[in-house]
Amino acid sequence: MTVLAGRPAMAQMKMDDMPGMGDHSGHDMGAPPRSAVVLPEGEALRDLPRLANEAATPGQFKARLTAGPATVRFAEGLDTPILGYNGMSPGPLIEAVEGDRVEITFANRIPDEASTIHWHGMPVPADQDGNPMDPVETGIDRSYSFELPEGSAGSYWYHPHPHGRTAEQVYRGLAGVFLVKPGTDPIPAAYGDTVLVFTDLRLAADGTLPDNTMTDLMNGRVGDHVLVNGQRNPALTVPFGTKRRFRLYNATNARFLRLSFDGAPMTIIGTDGGLLEAPVAADDILLSPAERLEVIVSFEKPGPATLYTLDYDRGWMGAGRPADAGLTLLTVHVSQTPAEPVPPLPDRLRPIARLGAPSISRRFVFTETMAMNANGMEMGFLINGAAFDMGRVDIVAKQGEVELWEIVNEADMDHPFHVHGTQFQVVEHERDGKVSKAPYLAWKDTVNVTRGETVRLLLRQDRPGPRMYHCHILEHEQLGMMGIVDVRA
Ligand SMILES: [Cu+2]
């Protein structure tokens, strides 16, 4: 971290402006208080409710999503006010098929706040992508419409992206899954298709969601309870010999999840933008905020198999680094009953065309700055020395041209990098002069850039218009770590 003296901060926080920094006790410069609220565990894993398709015509998906206040009961006897889509968090699961025409009417019923819906990772036109430049004011309905091109099947999601309020609206509950299915799926249907969405809950003793503290703004908000589909350590029962397809979503603001299944081998079959070319065995996986992975888990022996977290040091400012390791997120009870025989996983899943030689290369340097002055602490999360400015185009790109982007992390924390409007291919990582190739060819929209690391990726924007690129620790995005690429025909 660079310490600046007397320089105007690009993203300024003054302690007396901050929620919880003034009069009430319990919030201070240090770690947020860890709540003693106990959440029930071991309930049956719930399927995410689906958003019903109201279209009568095949090939169309039409529905309505209303964002607004809702109440949920995470713990016995405590009502928690949240924000939900159609009254729920995670929001309803949207499932559409490649080639579908999608029209979703968004009704913003969040009191006194603008919002948007950003279709994270999806190939939608720039003016349909819920940019901060296109706010939907409270009380207003707007329609988002787009087509899902052939080849776009993947594990996408949706969440708000309003200027300055994304982090808060997401931790208050606004995020949902958007699955795009292919016409024909190479993964055997007998493996099922189970979505696991990870969110991160901090619950005060009175059941409310506390405001962000200074620690949250520096590190990103990390809660007390990692939830799976809104539940704490839910349970699933399967016959032994089951192979199950899981889609893992990190929908937290800022929690890095290094995960493993104990006693059940895991095979990666897909990333953010859909299937890999071939399956890849993995002992453990890292899901940084906003990333997704598809895995096949083989439950080969009877008994419990748990999905749990391993330690991962993503760089932490100040006190209160949360304990990352040893959290049980999901418990699978593998029964003595043998499963019906299932087809094997195919050796080849689909071809991925490698993006060709880039016509231009660009460099994005991530830094953090901090300064103390008479007004309080000023922090900046910057890209190429600048904080986000909605009125500024940072770079101009040409539609349809392959570009090489070099993301350089000169900061003290990992920053997961995300670009809107397209999927990219990671080429290599460089650290201390040592270059390592990406382990497999894949379509991704979010990649973690560890501190001190450089990630090189190839991307092509096929649709014109302004697109955001930013750190997906949402508090960092809010404090300036975002830019605009204007794609021109
Ligand atoms: Cu960041």
PDB file of C-alpha atoms and ligand atoms in Angstrom, residues 366 368 381 413-416 471-477 481, ligand 1:
ATOM      1  CA  PHE A 366      -4.102  -1.894  -9.751  1.00  0.00           C
ATOM      2  CA  GLU A 368      -4.288   0.975  -3.292  1.00  0.00           C
ATOM      3  CA  PHE A 381      -8.524   1.841  -5.047  1.00  0.00           C
ATOM      4  CA  MET A 413      -4.604  -7.468  -1.592  1.00  0.00           C
ATOM      5  CA  ASP A 414      -5.821  -9.837  -4.285  1.00  0.00           C
ATOM      6  CA  HIS A 415      -8.275  -8.175  -6.677  1.00  0.00           C
ATOM      7  CA  PRO A 416     -10.658 -10.292  -8.775  1.00  0.00           C
ATOM      8  CA  CYS A 471     -12.460  -5.307  -9.199  1.00  0.00           C
ATOM      9  CA  HIS A 472     -15.280  -7.572  -8.009  1.00  0.00           C
ATOM     10  CA  ILE A 473     -14.609  -6.948  -4.341  1.00  0.00           C
ATOM     11  CA  LEU A 474     -17.637  -4.701  -4.458  1.00  0.00           C
ATOM     12  CA  GLU A 475     -16.394  -2.243  -1.840  1.00  0.00           C
ATOM     13  CA  HIS A 476     -13.253  -1.709  -3.952  1.00  0.00           C
ATOM     14  CA  GLU A 477     -15.345  -1.142  -7.053  1.00  0.00           C
ATOM     15  CA  MET A 481     -11.379   0.436  -8.822  1.00  0.00           C
TER      16      MET A 481
HETATM   17 CU    CU B   1     -10.276  -5.251  -5.140  1.00  0.00          CU
END
